[in-house]
Backbone as ProteinMPNN parsed JSONL, in Angstrom:
{"seq_chain_A": "XXXXXXXXXXXXXXXXXXXXXXXXXXXXXXXXXXXXXXXXXXXXXXXXXXXXXXXXXXXXXXXXXXXXXXXXXXXXXXXXXXXXXXXXXXXXXXXXXXX", "coords_chain_A": {"N_chain_A": [[-16.043, -4.934, -25.21], [-16.138, -2.725, -22.782], [-15.845, -2.331, -19.45], [-16.06, -1.879, -15.92], [-14.015, -2.994, -13.191], [-13.814, -4.295, -9.861], [-11.292, -4.056, -7.538], [-8.837, -4.773, -4.969], [-6.095, -3.335, -3.231], [-3.514, -4.35, -1.243], [-1.331, -3.602, 1.424], [1.132, -4.148, 3.839], [2.854, -3.727, 6.891], [4.655, -4.895, 9.789], [3.623, -3.313, 11.895], [1.499, -1.845, 10.86], [-1.196, -1.684, 8.463], [-2.779, -1.405, 5.244], [-5.63, -1.323, 3.22], [-6.856, -0.805, 0.093], [-9.696, -0.131, -1.731], [-10.609, -0.254, -5.104], [-12.109, 0.96, -8.11], [-11.643, 0.107, -11.303], [-10.844, 0.417, -14.818], [-11.816, -2.26, -16.921], [-9.352, -4.553, -17.907], [-7.172, -3.366, -16.803], [-3.869, -3.326, -15.344], [-1.699, -4.862, -12.856], [0.315, -3.029, -12.232], [-0.943, -0.595, -12.882], [-2.996, -0.599, -11.0], [-1.521, -0.412, -8.634], [-0.467, 2.156, -8.94], [-2.834, 3.657, -8.916], [-3.74, 3.165, -6.327], [-1.997, 4.593, -4.765], [-0.107, 4.338, -2.501], [2.368, 5.14, -1.637], [2.785, 7.42, -0.03], [1.778, 6.633, 2.434], [3.429, 4.516, 3.039], [6.393, 5.148, 3.045], [8.786, 3.783, 3.308], [8.802, 1.652, 1.604], [9.744, 0.601, -1.588], [7.874, 1.009, -4.134], [8.219, 0.755, -6.833], [9.901, -1.364, -7.313], [9.358, -3.468, -5.578], [8.289, -6.846, -4.82], [5.209, -8.263, -6.04], [1.86, -9.617, -5.866], [-1.091, -11.595, -6.572], [-3.774, -12.474, -4.681], [-2.068, -14.01, -2.943], [-0.246, -15.24, -4.649], [2.686, -14.853, -6.415], [3.186, -12.471, -9.037], [3.596, -10.917, -12.278], [4.035, -7.429, -12.988], [2.69, -6.601, -15.231], [0.468, -8.139, -15.379], [-2.88, -8.705, -16.183], [-5.706, -7.602, -14.47], [-8.553, -9.142, -12.843], [-12.051, -8.938, -12.071], [-12.602, -8.586, -8.625], [-10.056, -9.298, -7.787], [-7.26, -9.273, -5.5], [-4.61, -7.301, -5.073], [-1.404, -7.679, -3.826], [1.218, -6.273, -1.973], [4.449, -7.213, -1.477], [6.866, -7.404, 1.084], [10.408, -7.477, 1.744], [11.734, -10.498, 3.16], [12.62, -10.776, 6.572], [14.098, -12.76, 7.742], [15.496, -15.759, 6.476], [13.29, -18.381, 5.865], [14.152, -21.08, 6.028], [16.556, -20.898, 7.448], [15.564, -19.907, 9.862], [14.022, -22.076, 10.716], [16.049, -23.991, 11.088], [17.391, -22.8, 13.234], [15.409, -22.993, 15.227], [15.212, -25.78, 15.474], [17.774, -26.345, 16.401], [17.558, -25.241, 18.909], [15.829, -26.953, 20.026], [13.148, -26.589, 19.642], [9.902, -26.931, 18.209], [7.549, -26.42, 15.55], [4.183, -26.098, 16.279], [0.968, -27.189, 15.396], [-1.992, -25.291, 15.511]], "CA_chain_A": [[-16.914, -4.558, -24.115], [-15.304, -2.056, -21.793], [-16.555, -2.036, -18.223], [-15.234, -1.627, -14.749], [-13.795, -4.098, -12.261], [-13.538, -3.913, -8.477], [-10.107, -4.733, -7.014], [-8.267, -4.239, -3.745], [-4.638, -3.334, -3.137], [-3.161, -4.525, 0.163], [0.056, -3.389, 1.797], [1.216, -4.293, 5.288], [4.094, -3.827, 7.653], [4.274, -5.516, 11.067], [2.893, -2.419, 12.791], [0.328, -1.218, 10.24], [-1.595, -2.198, 7.162], [-3.768, -0.588, 4.544], [-6.329, -1.991, 2.134], [-7.506, 0.215, -0.717], [-10.629, -0.642, -2.727], [-10.58, 0.568, -6.308], [-12.881, 0.597, -9.286], [-10.752, 0.4, -12.427], [-11.308, -0.05, -16.114], [-11.527, -3.644, -17.284], [-8.111, -4.615, -18.677], [-6.087, -2.724, -16.04], [-2.804, -4.207, -14.884], [-1.251, -4.73, -11.475], [1.059, -1.761, -12.159], [-1.911, 0.505, -12.876], [-3.694, -0.639, -9.71], [-0.59, 0.127, -7.638], [-0.416, 3.609, -9.126], [-4.125, 4.23, -8.506], [-3.863, 3.039, -4.877], [-1.172, 5.681, -4.211], [0.294, 3.967, -1.143], [3.73, 5.597, -1.345], [2.781, 8.385, 1.072], [1.517, 5.907, 3.681], [4.518, 3.573, 3.264], [7.574, 5.691, 2.358], [9.911, 2.858, 3.415], [8.677, 0.624, 0.571], [9.995, 1.047, -2.955], [6.793, 0.406, -4.898], [8.647, 0.535, -8.219], [10.669, -2.604, -7.446], [8.968, -4.513, -4.624], [7.519, -7.939, -5.397], [3.753, -8.148, -5.91], [1.125, -10.835, -6.171], [-2.552, -11.548, -6.557], [-4.304, -13.524, -3.802], [-1.017, -14.854, -2.387], [0.628, -15.836, -5.672], [3.506, -13.831, -7.068], [2.832, -12.228, -10.435], [4.283, -9.803, -12.933], [3.304, -6.164, -12.917], [1.862, -6.411, -16.421], [-0.654, -9.066, -15.309], [-4.188, -8.052, -16.279], [-6.537, -7.922, -13.315], [-9.939, -9.548, -13.026], [-12.945, -8.444, -11.038], [-12.46, -9.244, -7.337], [-8.663, -9.586, -7.449], [-6.604, -8.507, -4.44], [-3.185, -7.111, -5.354], [-0.666, -7.632, -2.572], [2.589, -5.773, -2.04], [5.261, -8.032, -0.584], [8.092, -6.779, 1.571], [11.473, -8.482, 1.864], [11.748, -11.291, 4.387], [13.64, -10.382, 7.534], [14.929, -13.944, 7.941], [15.23, -16.87, 5.575], [12.5, -19.375, 6.604], [14.941, -22.29, 6.294], [17.486, -20.587, 8.541], [14.779, -19.788, 11.084], [13.683, -23.446, 11.134], [17.28, -24.617, 11.6], [17.645, -22.241, 14.571], [14.445, -23.583, 16.159], [15.605, -27.173, 15.699], [18.971, -26.323, 17.241], [17.126, -24.915, 20.268], [14.921, -27.993, 20.488], [11.755, -26.147, 19.502], [9.205, -27.347, 16.988], [6.333, -25.656, 15.263], [3.017, -26.891, 16.613], [-0.257, -26.745, 14.741], [-2.985, -24.813, 16.48]], "C_chain_A": [[-16.052, -3.982, -22.995], [-16.144, -1.678, -20.589], [-15.576, -1.722, -17.116], [-15.103, -2.895, -13.93], [-13.51, -3.518, -10.883], [-12.347, -4.722, -8.007], [-9.696, -4.087, -5.702], [-6.749, -4.294, -3.859], [-4.302, -3.356, -1.651], [-1.666, -4.33, 0.361], [0.129, -3.447, 3.315], [2.663, -4.329, 5.755], [3.707, -4.442, 8.99], [3.405, -4.619, 11.944], [1.67, -1.75, 12.173], [0.047, -1.835, 8.871], [-2.629, -1.275, 6.543], [-4.324, -1.403, 3.381], [-7.126, -0.933, 1.388], [-8.404, -0.47, -1.74], [-10.67, 0.313, -3.903], [-11.566, 0.049, -7.343], [-12.063, 1.061, -10.48], [-11.383, -0.088, -13.725], [-10.921, -1.504, -16.329], [-10.288, -3.656, -18.176], [-6.939, -3.946, -17.984], [-5.088, -3.772, -15.56], [-2.504, -3.982, -13.404], [-0.543, -3.388, -11.297], [0.108, -0.564, -12.077], [-2.7, 0.555, -11.563], [-2.802, -0.077, -8.603], [-0.525, 1.649, -7.724], [-1.705, 4.262, -8.628], [-4.294, 4.182, -6.987], [-3.065, 4.103, -4.144], [-0.79, 5.436, -2.748], [1.667, 4.492, -0.739], [3.782, 6.579, -0.174], [2.592, 7.683, 2.418], [2.66, 4.97, 4.053], [5.785, 4.058, 2.563], [8.777, 4.748, 2.392], [9.887, 1.748, 2.365], [8.91, 1.246, -0.795], [8.985, 0.344, -3.868], [7.174, 0.139, -6.356], [9.333, -0.815, -8.395], [10.219, -3.737, -6.531], [8.176, -5.622, -5.324], [6.025, -7.757, -5.13], [3.111, -9.483, -6.243], [-0.367, -10.573, -6.178], [-3.025, -12.74, -5.742], [-3.215, -14.51, -3.367], [-0.1, -15.539, -3.389], [1.378, -14.723, -6.389], [3.098, -13.697, -8.535], [3.675, -11.074, -10.978], [3.399, -8.563, -12.865], [2.43, -5.907, -14.137], [0.703, -7.41, -16.484], [-1.965, -8.282, -15.328], [-5.059, -8.549, -15.136], [-7.943, -8.348, -13.725], [-10.758, -9.011, -11.863], [-12.775, -9.266, -9.761], [-11.037, -9.579, -6.938], [-8.192, -8.724, -6.285], [-5.112, -8.48, -4.765], [-2.482, -6.945, -4.012], [0.76, -7.164, -2.825], [3.388, -6.566, -1.017], [6.519, -7.284, -0.178], [9.151, -7.865, 1.712], [11.371, -9.236, 3.192], [12.882, -10.821, 5.279], [14.615, -11.536, 7.751], [14.53, -15.009, 6.925], [14.462, -17.943, 6.357], [13.278, -20.653, 6.918], [15.915, -22.056, 7.443], [16.743, -20.51, 9.873], [14.403, -21.172, 11.617], [14.91, -24.144, 11.718], [17.607, -24.096, 13.0], [16.684, -22.839, 15.6], [14.813, -25.026, 16.487], [16.814, -27.232, 16.626], [18.619, -26.022, 18.7], [16.159, -25.947, 20.831], [13.463, -27.599, 20.404], [11.184, -26.69, 18.198], [8.005, -26.453, 16.766], [5.151, -26.58, 15.546], [1.798, -26.307, 15.903], [-1.264, -26.36, 15.805], [-4.213, -25.686, 16.496]], "O_chain_A": [[-15.314, -4.717, -22.34], [-17.031, -0.829, -20.673], [-14.426, -1.352, -17.352], [-15.972, -3.766, -13.97], [-13.027, -2.393, -10.756], [-12.376, -5.951, -8.067], [-10.147, -2.992, -5.367], [-6.193, -5.185, -4.5], [-4.746, -2.494, -0.892], [-0.847, -4.819, -0.417], [-0.709, -2.864, 4.003], [3.549, -4.88, 5.102], [2.517, -4.504, 9.3], [2.537, -5.115, 12.662], [0.877, -1.144, 12.893], [0.92, -2.417, 8.227], [-3.266, -0.475, 7.227], [-3.588, -2.078, 2.661], [-7.967, -0.248, 1.972], [-7.937, -1.293, -2.527], [-10.754, 1.529, -3.732], [-11.82, -1.152, -7.433], [-11.818, 2.256, -10.652], [-12.318, -0.889, -13.727], [-9.825, -1.924, -15.959], [-10.187, -2.852, -19.103], [-5.826, -3.951, -18.511], [-5.423, -4.945, -15.395], [-2.994, -3.035, -12.79], [-0.78, -2.689, -10.311], [0.329, 0.363, -11.298], [-3.031, 1.637, -11.078], [-3.277, 0.652, -7.733], [-0.527, 2.34, -6.706], [-1.66, 5.311, -7.986], [-4.928, 5.068, -6.414], [-3.413, 4.479, -3.025], [-1.115, 6.236, -1.871], [2.082, 4.301, 0.403], [4.741, 6.562, 0.597], [3.176, 8.09, 3.422], [2.852, 4.656, 5.228], [6.214, 3.446, 1.585], [9.696, 4.897, 1.586], [10.847, 0.987, 2.248], [8.342, 2.289, -1.119], [9.219, -0.778, -4.316], [6.499, -0.635, -7.035], [9.351, -1.359, -9.499], [10.667, -4.87, -6.704], [7.476, -5.366, -6.304], [5.63, -7.172, -4.122], [3.741, -10.364, -6.827], [-0.836, -9.487, -5.838], [-2.714, -13.885, -6.07], [-3.426, -15.722, -3.421], [0.744, -16.345, -2.997], [0.779, -13.778, -6.902], [2.719, -14.672, -9.184], [4.36, -10.367, -10.239], [2.182, -8.651, -12.706], [1.522, -5.077, -14.081], [0.032, -7.522, -17.51], [-2.135, -7.317, -14.582], [-5.141, -9.748, -14.869], [-8.45, -7.977, -14.784], [-10.22, -8.675, -10.808], [-12.799, -10.496, -9.804], [-10.822, -10.1, -5.844], [-8.654, -7.598, -6.101], [-4.441, -9.512, -4.734], [-2.917, -6.162, -3.167], [1.419, -7.604, -3.768], [3.047, -6.591, 0.165], [7.153, -6.616, -0.994], [8.819, -9.047, 1.79], [10.972, -8.673, 4.211], [13.972, -10.506, 4.801], [15.814, -11.318, 7.925], [13.359, -15.133, 6.567], [14.93, -18.378, 7.409], [13.076, -21.248, 7.977], [16.079, -22.915, 8.309], [17.236, -20.992, 10.893], [14.457, -21.413, 12.823], [14.806, -24.819, 12.742], [18.05, -24.86, 13.858], [17.091, -23.156, 16.718], [14.735, -25.444, 17.642], [16.872, -28.067, 17.528], [19.297, -26.488, 19.616], [15.719, -25.834, 21.975], [12.621, -28.228, 21.044], [11.902, -26.88, 17.217], [7.511, -25.81, 17.692], [5.135, -27.724, 15.091], [1.627, -25.091, 15.826], [-1.378, -27.003, 16.849], [-5.146, -25.425, 17.255]]}, "name": "protein", "num_of_chains": 1, "seq": "XXXXXXXXXXXXXXXXXXXXXXXXXXXXXXXXXXXXXXXXXXXXXXXXXXXXXXXXXXXXXXXXXXXXXXXXXXXXXXXXXXXXXXXXXXXXXXXXXXX"}
């Protein structure tokens, strides 16, 4: 049974973001969704061939088959290691407070 699925591809930098809605053939992969979203022109600083990706906040492989309603996310490298950042805050006497 070959149908279509609706997915989104999300890419964000601190100063801008883009969310692309796509209708793809059932059985499409993350890699195919990235190609169909064609975000390279909007984000030339990101290497879409090698950057980490995920679905709904969980890292995944590019050959992962998508399901209807999935959101593919493009992850950029961390600027600072979260552990190092926490150690710096502790050294300065700062703590993270819950809102």
